[in-house]
XYZ file of C-alpha atoms in Angstrom:
66
model
C -6.204 4.500 7.541
C -2.987 2.597 6.768
C -0.862 5.005 8.792
C -3.275 5.116 11.733
C -3.395 1.304 11.816
C 0.400 1.157 11.685
C 0.523 3.477 14.696
C -2.195 1.557 16.538
C -0.652 -1.902 16.034
C 3.071 -1.075 16.352
C 4.109 -0.838 19.991
C 7.869 -1.135 19.350
C 10.034 -0.920 16.264
C 9.393 1.409 13.357
C 6.793 2.840 10.988
C 7.941 4.050 7.574
C 5.806 6.049 5.134
C 7.159 6.415 1.590
C 5.734 8.434 -1.291
C 6.833 7.824 -4.874
C 5.909 9.868 -7.941
C 4.617 7.406 -10.548
C 3.422 9.733 -13.307
C 2.997 13.473 -13.719
C 1.592 15.799 -16.343
C 0.676 19.478 -16.389
C -2.588 18.881 -14.483
C -2.130 15.886 -12.205
C 0.248 13.456 -10.576
C -0.058 9.784 -9.648
C 1.561 8.932 -6.329
C 2.212 5.586 -4.654
C 2.052 5.555 -0.855
C 3.740 2.670 0.947
C 3.537 1.953 4.671
C 5.915 -0.480 6.346
C 5.958 -1.277 10.037
C 7.026 -3.846 12.598
C 3.513 -4.204 14.023
C 1.598 -7.381 14.784
C 0.979 -8.153 11.100
C -1.950 -9.645 9.212
C -2.142 -13.348 8.281
C -1.759 -14.013 4.533
C -5.142 -15.749 4.256
C -6.865 -12.550 5.463
C -4.932 -9.993 3.379
C -7.059 -10.426 0.239
C -10.147 -9.201 2.153
C -8.570 -6.112 3.718
C -10.131 -3.520 1.445
C -13.688 -4.860 1.626
C -16.097 -2.497 3.358
C -16.324 -2.941 7.126
C -13.818 -5.807 7.294
C -11.517 -6.312 10.259
C -8.771 -8.935 10.207
C -9.600 -10.352 13.637
C -12.364 -9.351 16.029
C -10.002 -9.770 18.986
C -7.967 -6.774 17.794
C -10.983 -4.542 18.444
C -11.110 -5.662 22.039
C -7.355 -5.236 22.553
C -6.580 -2.122 20.479
C -9.955 -0.363 20.140
């Protein structure tokens, strides 16, 4: 979802996906995925609600970006 949103909301500039190995043992690995882009951004006051179910930062983005 983070990568698809970066693609959807970045019309110019860049999108960078990074993967970092945090911890590994014989059976599993913990990875950290980071997405950076030069897209339209999300206001700070909305960021804390991003991972709530069915939340969209601004309803106008649906009309403009789908």
